[in-house]
Short mmCIF file of C-alpha atoms in Angstrom, two decimals:
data_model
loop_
_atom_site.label_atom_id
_atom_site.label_comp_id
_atom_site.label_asym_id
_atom_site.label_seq_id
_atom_site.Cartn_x
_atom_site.Cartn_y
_atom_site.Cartn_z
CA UNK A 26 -4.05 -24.74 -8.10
CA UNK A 27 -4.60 -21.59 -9.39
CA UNK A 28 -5.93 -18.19 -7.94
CA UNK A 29 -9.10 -16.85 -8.68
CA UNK A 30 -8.99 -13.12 -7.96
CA UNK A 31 -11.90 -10.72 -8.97
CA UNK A 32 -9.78 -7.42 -8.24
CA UNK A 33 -6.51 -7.43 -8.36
CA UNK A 34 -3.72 -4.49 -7.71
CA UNK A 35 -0.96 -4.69 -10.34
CA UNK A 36 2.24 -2.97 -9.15
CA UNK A 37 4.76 -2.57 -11.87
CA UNK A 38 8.00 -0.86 -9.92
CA UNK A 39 10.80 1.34 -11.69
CA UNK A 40 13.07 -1.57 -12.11
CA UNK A 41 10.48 -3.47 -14.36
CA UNK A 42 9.87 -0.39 -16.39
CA UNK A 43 13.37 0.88 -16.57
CA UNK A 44 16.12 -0.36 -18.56
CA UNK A 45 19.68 -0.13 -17.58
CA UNK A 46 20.43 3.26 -19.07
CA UNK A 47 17.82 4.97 -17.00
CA UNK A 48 15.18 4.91 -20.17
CA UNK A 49 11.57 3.11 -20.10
CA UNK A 50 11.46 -0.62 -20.95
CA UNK A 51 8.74 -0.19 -23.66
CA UNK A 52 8.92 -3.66 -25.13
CA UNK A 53 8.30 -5.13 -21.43
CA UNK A 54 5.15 -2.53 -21.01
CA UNK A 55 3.83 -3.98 -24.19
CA UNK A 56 4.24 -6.92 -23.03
CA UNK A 57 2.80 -6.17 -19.09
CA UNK A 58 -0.10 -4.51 -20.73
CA UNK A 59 -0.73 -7.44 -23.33
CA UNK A 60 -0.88 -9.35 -20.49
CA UNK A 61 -3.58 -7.10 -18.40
CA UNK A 62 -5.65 -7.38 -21.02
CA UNK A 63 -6.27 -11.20 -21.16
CA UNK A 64 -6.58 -10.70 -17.53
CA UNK A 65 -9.19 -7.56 -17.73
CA UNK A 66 -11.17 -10.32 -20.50
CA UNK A 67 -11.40 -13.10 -17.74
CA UNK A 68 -13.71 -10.41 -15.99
CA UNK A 69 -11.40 -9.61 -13.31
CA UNK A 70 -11.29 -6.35 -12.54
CA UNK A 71 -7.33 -4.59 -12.62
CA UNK A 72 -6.22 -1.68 -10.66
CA UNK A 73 -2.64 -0.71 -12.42
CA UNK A 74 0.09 1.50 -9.65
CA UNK A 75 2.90 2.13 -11.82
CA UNK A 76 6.07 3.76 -11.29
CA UNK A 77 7.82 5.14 -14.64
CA UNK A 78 7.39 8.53 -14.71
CA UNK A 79 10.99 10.12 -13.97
CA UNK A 80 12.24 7.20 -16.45
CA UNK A 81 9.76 8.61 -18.66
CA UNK A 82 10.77 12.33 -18.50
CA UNK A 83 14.23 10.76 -18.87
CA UNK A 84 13.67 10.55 -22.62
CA UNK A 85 12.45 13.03 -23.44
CA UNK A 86 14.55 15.89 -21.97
CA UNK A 87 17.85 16.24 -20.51
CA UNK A 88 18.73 18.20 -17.52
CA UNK A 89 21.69 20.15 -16.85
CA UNK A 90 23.74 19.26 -13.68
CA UNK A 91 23.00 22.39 -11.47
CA UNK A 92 19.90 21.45 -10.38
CA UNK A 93 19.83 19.20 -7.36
CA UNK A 94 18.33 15.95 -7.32
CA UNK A 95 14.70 16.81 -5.82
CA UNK A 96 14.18 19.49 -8.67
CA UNK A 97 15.31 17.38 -11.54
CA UNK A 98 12.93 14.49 -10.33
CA UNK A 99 10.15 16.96 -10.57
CA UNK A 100 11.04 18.56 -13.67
CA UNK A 101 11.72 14.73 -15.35
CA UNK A 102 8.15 13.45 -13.01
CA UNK A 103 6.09 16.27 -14.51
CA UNK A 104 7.29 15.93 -18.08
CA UNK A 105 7.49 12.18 -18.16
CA UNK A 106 3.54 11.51 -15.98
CA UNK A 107 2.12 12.97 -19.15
CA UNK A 108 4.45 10.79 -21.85
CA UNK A 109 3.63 7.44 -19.02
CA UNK A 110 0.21 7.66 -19.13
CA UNK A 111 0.06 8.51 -23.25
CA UNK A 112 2.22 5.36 -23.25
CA UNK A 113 -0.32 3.44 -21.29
CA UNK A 114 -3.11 4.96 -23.07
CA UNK A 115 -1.73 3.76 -26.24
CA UNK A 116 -1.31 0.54 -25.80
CA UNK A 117 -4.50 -0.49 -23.52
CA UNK A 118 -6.38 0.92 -27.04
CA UNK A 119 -5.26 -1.83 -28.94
CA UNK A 120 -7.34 -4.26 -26.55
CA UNK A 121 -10.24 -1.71 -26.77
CA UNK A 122 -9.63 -1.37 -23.19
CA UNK A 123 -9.88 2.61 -21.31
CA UNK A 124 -7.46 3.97 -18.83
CA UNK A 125 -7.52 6.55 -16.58
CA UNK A 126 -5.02 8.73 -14.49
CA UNK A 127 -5.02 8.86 -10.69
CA UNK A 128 -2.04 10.87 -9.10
CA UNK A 129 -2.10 10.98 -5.05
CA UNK A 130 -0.22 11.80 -2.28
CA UNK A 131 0.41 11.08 0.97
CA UNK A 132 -2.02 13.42 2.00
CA UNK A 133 -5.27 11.70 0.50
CA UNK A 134 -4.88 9.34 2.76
CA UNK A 135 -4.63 10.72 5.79
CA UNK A 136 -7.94 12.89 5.61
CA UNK A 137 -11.23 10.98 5.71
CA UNK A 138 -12.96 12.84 2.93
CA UNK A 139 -10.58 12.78 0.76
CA UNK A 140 -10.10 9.38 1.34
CA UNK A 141 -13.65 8.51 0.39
CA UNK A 142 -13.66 10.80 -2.50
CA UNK A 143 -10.63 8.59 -4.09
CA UNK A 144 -12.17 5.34 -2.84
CA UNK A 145 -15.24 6.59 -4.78
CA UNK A 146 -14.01 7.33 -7.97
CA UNK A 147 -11.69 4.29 -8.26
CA UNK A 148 -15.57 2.41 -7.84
CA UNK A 149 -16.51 4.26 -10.54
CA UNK A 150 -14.03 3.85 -12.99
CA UNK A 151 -13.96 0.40 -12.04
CA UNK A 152 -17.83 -0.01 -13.13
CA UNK A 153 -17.12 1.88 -16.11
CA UNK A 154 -14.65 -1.07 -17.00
CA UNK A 155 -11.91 1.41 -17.16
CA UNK A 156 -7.87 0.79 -15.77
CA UNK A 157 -6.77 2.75 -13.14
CA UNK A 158 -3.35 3.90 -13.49
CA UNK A 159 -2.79 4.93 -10.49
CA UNK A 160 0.84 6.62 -9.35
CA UNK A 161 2.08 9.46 -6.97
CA UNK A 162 2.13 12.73 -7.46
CA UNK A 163 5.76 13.40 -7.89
CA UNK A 164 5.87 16.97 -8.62
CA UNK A 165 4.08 18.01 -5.24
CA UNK A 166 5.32 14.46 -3.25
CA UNK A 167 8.90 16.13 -1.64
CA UNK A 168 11.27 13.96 0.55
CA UNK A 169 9.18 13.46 3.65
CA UNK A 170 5.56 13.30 2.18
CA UNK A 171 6.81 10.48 -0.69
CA UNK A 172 5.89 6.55 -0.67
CA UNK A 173 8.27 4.00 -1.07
CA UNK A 174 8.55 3.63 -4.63
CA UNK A 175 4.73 3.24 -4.58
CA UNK A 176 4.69 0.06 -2.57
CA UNK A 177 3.23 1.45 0.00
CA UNK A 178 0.95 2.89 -2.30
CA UNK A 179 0.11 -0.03 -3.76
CA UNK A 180 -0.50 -1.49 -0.24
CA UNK A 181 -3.12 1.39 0.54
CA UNK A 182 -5.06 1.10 -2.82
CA UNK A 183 -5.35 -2.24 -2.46
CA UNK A 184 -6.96 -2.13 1.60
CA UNK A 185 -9.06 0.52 0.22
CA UNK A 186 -10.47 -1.23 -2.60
CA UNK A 187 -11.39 -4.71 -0.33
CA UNK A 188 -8.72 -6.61 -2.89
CA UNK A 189 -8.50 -9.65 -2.58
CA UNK A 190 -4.80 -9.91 -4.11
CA UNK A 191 -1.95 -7.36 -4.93
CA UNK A 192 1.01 -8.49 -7.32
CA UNK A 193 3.87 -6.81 -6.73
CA UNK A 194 6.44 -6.69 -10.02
CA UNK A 195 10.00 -6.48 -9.20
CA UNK A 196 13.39 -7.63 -11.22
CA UNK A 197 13.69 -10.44 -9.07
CA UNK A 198 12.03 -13.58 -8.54
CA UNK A 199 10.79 -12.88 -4.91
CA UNK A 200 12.16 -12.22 -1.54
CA UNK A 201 15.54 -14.17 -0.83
CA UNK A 202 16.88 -16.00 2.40
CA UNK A 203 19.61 -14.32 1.65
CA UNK A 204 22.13 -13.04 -0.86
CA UNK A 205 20.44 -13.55 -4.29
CA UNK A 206 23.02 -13.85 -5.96
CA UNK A 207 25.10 -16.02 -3.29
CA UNK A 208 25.13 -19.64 -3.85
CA UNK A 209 22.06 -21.88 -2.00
CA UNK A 210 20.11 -18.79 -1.77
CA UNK A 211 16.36 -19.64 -2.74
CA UNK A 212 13.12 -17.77 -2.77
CA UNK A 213 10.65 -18.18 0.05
CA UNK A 214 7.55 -19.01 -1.43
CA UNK A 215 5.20 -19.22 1.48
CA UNK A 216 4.92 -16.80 3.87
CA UNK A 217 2.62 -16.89 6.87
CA UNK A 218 1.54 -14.50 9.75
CA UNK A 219 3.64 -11.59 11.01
CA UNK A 220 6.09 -12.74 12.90
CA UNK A 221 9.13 -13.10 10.07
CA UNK A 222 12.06 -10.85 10.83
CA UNK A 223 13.04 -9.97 7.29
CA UNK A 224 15.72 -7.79 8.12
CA UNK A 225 17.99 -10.75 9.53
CA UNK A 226 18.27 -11.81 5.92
CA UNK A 227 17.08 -10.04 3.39
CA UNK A 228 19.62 -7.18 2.01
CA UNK A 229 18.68 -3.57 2.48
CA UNK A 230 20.05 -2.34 -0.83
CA UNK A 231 17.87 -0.07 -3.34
CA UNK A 232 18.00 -1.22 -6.42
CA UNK A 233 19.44 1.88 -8.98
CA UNK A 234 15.89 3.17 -10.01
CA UNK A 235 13.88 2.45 -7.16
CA UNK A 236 13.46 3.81 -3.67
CA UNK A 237 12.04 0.69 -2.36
CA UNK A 238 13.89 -1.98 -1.43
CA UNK A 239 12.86 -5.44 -0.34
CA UNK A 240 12.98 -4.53 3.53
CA UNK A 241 9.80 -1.98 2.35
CA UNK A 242 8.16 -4.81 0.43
CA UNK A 243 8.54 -7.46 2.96
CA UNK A 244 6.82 -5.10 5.51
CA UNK A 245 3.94 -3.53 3.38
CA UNK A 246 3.04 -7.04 2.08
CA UNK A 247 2.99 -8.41 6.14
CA UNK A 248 0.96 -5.64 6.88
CA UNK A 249 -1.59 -6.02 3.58
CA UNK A 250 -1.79 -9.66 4.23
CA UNK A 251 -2.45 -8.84 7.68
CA UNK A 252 -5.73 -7.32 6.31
CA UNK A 253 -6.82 -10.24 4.18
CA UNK A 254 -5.54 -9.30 0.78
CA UNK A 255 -3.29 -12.19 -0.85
CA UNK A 256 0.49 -10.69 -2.10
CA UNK A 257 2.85 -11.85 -4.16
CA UNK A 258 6.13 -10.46 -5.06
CA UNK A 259 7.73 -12.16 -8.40
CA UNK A 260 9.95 -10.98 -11.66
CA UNK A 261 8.29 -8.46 -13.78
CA UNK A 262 11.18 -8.88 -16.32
CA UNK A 263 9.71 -12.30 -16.91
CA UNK A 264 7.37 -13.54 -19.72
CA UNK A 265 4.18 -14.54 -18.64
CA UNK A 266 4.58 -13.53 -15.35
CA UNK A 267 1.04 -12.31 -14.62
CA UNK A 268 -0.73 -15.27 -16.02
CA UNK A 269 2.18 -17.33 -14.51
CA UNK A 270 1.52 -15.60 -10.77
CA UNK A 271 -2.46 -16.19 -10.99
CA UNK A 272 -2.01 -20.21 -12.33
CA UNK A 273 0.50 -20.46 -9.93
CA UNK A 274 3.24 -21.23 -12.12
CA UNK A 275 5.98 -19.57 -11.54
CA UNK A 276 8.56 -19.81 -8.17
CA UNK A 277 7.92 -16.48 -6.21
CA UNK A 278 7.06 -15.21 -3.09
CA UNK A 279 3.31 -15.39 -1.60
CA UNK A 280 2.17 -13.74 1.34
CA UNK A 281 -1.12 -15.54 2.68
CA UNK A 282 -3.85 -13.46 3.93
CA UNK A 283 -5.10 -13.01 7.33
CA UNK A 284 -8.45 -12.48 8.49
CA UNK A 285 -10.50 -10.17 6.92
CA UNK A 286 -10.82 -6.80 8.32
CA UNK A 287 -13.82 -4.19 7.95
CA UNK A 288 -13.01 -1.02 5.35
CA UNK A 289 -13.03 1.25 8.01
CA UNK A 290 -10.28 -0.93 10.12
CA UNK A 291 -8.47 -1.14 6.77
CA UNK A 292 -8.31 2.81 6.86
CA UNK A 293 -7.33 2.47 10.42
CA UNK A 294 -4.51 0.61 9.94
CA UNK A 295 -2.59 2.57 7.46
CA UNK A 296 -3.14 5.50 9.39
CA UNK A 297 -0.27 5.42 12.19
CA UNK A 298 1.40 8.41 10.65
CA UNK A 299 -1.80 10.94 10.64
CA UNK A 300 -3.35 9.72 14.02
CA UNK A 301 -3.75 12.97 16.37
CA UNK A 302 -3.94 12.52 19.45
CA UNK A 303 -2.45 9.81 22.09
CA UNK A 304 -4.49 8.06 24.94
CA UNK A 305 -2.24 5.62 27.96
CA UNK A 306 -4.07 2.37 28.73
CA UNK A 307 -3.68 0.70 31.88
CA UNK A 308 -2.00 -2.87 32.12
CA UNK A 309 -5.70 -4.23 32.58
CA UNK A 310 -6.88 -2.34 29.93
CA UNK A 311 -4.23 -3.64 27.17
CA UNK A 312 -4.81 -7.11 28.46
CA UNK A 313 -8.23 -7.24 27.73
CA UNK A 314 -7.72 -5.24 23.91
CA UNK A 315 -5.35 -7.66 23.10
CA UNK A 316 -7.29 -11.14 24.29
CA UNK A 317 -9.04 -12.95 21.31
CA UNK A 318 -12.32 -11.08 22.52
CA UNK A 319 -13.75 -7.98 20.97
CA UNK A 320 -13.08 -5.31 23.44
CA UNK A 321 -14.25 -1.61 23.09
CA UNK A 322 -12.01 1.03 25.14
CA UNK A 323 -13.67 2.28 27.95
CA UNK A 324 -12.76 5.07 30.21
CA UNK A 325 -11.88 3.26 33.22
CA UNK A 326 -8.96 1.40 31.57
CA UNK A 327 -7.68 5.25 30.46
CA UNK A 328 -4.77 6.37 32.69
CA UNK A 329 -3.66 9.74 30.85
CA UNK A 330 -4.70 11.82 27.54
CA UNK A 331 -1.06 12.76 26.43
CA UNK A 332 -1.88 14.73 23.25
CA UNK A 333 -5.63 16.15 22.21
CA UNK A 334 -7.75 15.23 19.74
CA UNK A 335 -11.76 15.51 18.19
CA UNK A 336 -14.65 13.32 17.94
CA UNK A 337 -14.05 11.26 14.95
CA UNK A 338 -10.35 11.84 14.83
CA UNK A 339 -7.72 8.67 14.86
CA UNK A 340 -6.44 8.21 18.08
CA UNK A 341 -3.32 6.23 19.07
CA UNK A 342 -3.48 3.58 22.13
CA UNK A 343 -0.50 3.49 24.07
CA UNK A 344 0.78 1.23 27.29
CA UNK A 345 2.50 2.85 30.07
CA UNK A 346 6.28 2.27 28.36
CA UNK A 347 4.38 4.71 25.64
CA UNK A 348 4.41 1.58 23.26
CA UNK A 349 2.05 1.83 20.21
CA UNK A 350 -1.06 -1.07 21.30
CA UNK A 351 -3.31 0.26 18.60
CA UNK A 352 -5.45 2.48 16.88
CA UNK A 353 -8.71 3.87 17.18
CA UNK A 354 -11.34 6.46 16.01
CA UNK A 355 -12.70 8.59 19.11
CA UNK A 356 -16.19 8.59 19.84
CA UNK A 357 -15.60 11.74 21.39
CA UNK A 358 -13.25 14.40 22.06
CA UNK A 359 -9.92 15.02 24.90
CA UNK A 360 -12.03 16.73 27.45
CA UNK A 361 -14.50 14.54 27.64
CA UNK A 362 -12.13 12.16 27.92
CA UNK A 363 -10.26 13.84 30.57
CA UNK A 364 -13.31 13.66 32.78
CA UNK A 365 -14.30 10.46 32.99
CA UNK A 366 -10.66 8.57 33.02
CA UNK A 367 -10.90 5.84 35.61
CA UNK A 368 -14.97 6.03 35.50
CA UNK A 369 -17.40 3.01 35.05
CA UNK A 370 -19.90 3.06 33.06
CA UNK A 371 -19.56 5.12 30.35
CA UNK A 372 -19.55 5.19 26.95
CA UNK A 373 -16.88 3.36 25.04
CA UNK A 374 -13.90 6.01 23.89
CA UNK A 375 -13.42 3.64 20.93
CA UNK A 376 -15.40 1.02 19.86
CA UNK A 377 -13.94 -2.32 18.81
CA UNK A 378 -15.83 -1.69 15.22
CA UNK A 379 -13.04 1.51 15.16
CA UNK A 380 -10.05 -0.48 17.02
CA UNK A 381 -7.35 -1.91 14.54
CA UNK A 382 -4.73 -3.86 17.67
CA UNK A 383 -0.97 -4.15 16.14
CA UNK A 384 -0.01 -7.42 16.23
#
């Protein structure tokens, strides 16, 4: 059986573009990019999130040794996003095929508008037929505010586009159950819900380039599948491996989607890190938000606003051991909330529409 994907999220990671002595790969590009191509002619449509820049900068300038690590990746990031995307530029040509540049942060995600002002122009590129390269913004991206070696990243783009797969590239041939390179380890190929521990077997090394290791993958892709988009993690080194992943050809590791989930619960979801303000839920409250039915958050299961927020801001639900239930956009703001806690019939504080329940 093979998959039939209209959009698809390509990540290529550092360890597919990089070779061993810290320069790009450009004979596996050609090949990657040979390979979106005859994927891009099926009609499909391809979003591209590639890492490669510092690799990039790497040959084309050398840096002396004074400069700690954060500045050289900018310096290298800065030079080398420019030489990446000519690279990519280049090459997509030969197919007659357009690409574009998209650097983000953190930050773009975490702010509605700006949220819906990427969302928006990805759309339109993708009408226009055009590749989005899409990576992060290295040179303003410092320590705290970076992704994981963009597969977070890649997880994001892909809930905010509705995707219906994401195809992570990596220089192995999946996610182990246990040492790759011990004896009787083999790839998991299926994976189902969210209840694997990955951690209990999977090793937490980085590999040298990257700053993702498979611990990041293993929970992005649970949390992506989660949302209805189809991963799978396989070799990037490999021939073939696109066209491989999509006939399903090739051992590597598929995470099956989940329900689907509305955009706006997609947004939800990824938004743990910028949510404002924290409400406590009563033990008859969190029973009923986490029963199959769809439950809105009313007032009278609201023990305690703990930290303020505004109408329309992202609001975390917490029990009363402070553990995260779910999150929520408020239909209105902390002092109105205040007033009615314990109150019947009033209006919802979130509405299950806005509610994304961990789990």
């Amino acid at each position: 059986m093979s998959f039939n994907y209209q959009r698809i999220i390509i990540k290529i990671g550092s360890n597919v573009f990089t070779q061993e002595n810290g320069l790009p790969d450009l004979k596996r590009i050609e090949h990657l990019v040979g390979q979106i191509a005859a994927i891009k002619k099926q009609g499909k449509e391809v979003i591209l999130v590639s890492s490669g820049a510092v690799a990039s900068g790497r040959s084309l300038i050398t840096i002396s040794e004074k400069y700690d690590a954060i500045a050289a990746r900018q310096l290298l990031a800065s030079i080398g996003q420019v030489k990446l995307i000519n690279t990519y530029s280049q090459l997509f040509e030969r197919f007659g095929i357009l690409c574009s540049q998209v650097l983000v942060t953190k930050e773009d995600f975490r702010d509605r508008m700006h949220y819906l002002n990427m969302k928006n122009c990805l759309d339109l590129l993708l009408q226009h037929q055009v590749i989005p390269v899409v990576n992060e913004n290295d040179v303003v991206s410092v320590t705290e505010l970076m992704f994981t070696d963009n597969d977070e990243l890649a997880g994001l783009i892909a809930s905010m586009l509705n995707a219906q797969a994401l195809i992570v590239l990596t220089n192995v041939d999946g996610i182990y159950n246990g040492d790759p390179k011990a004896p009787g380890s083999a790839v998991i190929e299926e994976v189902e819900g969210s209840v694997v521990n990955f951690a209990e077997f999977v090793s937490s090394g980085k590999s040298q380039f990257g700053r993702g290791g498979m611990i990041t993958k293993s929970t992005m892709s649970q949390k992506t599948a989660q949302l209805g988009i189809a991963v799978h993690i396989a070799n990037g080194k490999r021939d073939n491996i696109l066209t491989d992943v999509l006939e399903n050809k090739v051992i590597h590791t598929r995470f099956i989607p989940n329900k689907t989930a509305s955009g706006k619960k997609k947004w939800i979801a990824h938004s743990e890190k910028s949510a404002t303000g924290v409400v406590l839920v009563n033990e008859g409250a969190k029973k009923a938000l986490l029963s199959n039915k769809a439950t809105s958050l009313l007032p009278i299961g609201i023990t305690d606003v703990i930290t303020d927020f505004k109408k329309g801001d992202i609001i975390k639900l917490v029990d009363e051991n402070h553990k995260l239930i779910g999150l929520g956009i408020a239909e209105y703001g902390a002092d109105k909330t205040r007033e009615q806690i314990g109150q019947k019939n009033q209006k919802p504080l979130v509405h299950y529409d806005y509610l994304y329940l961990q789990g």
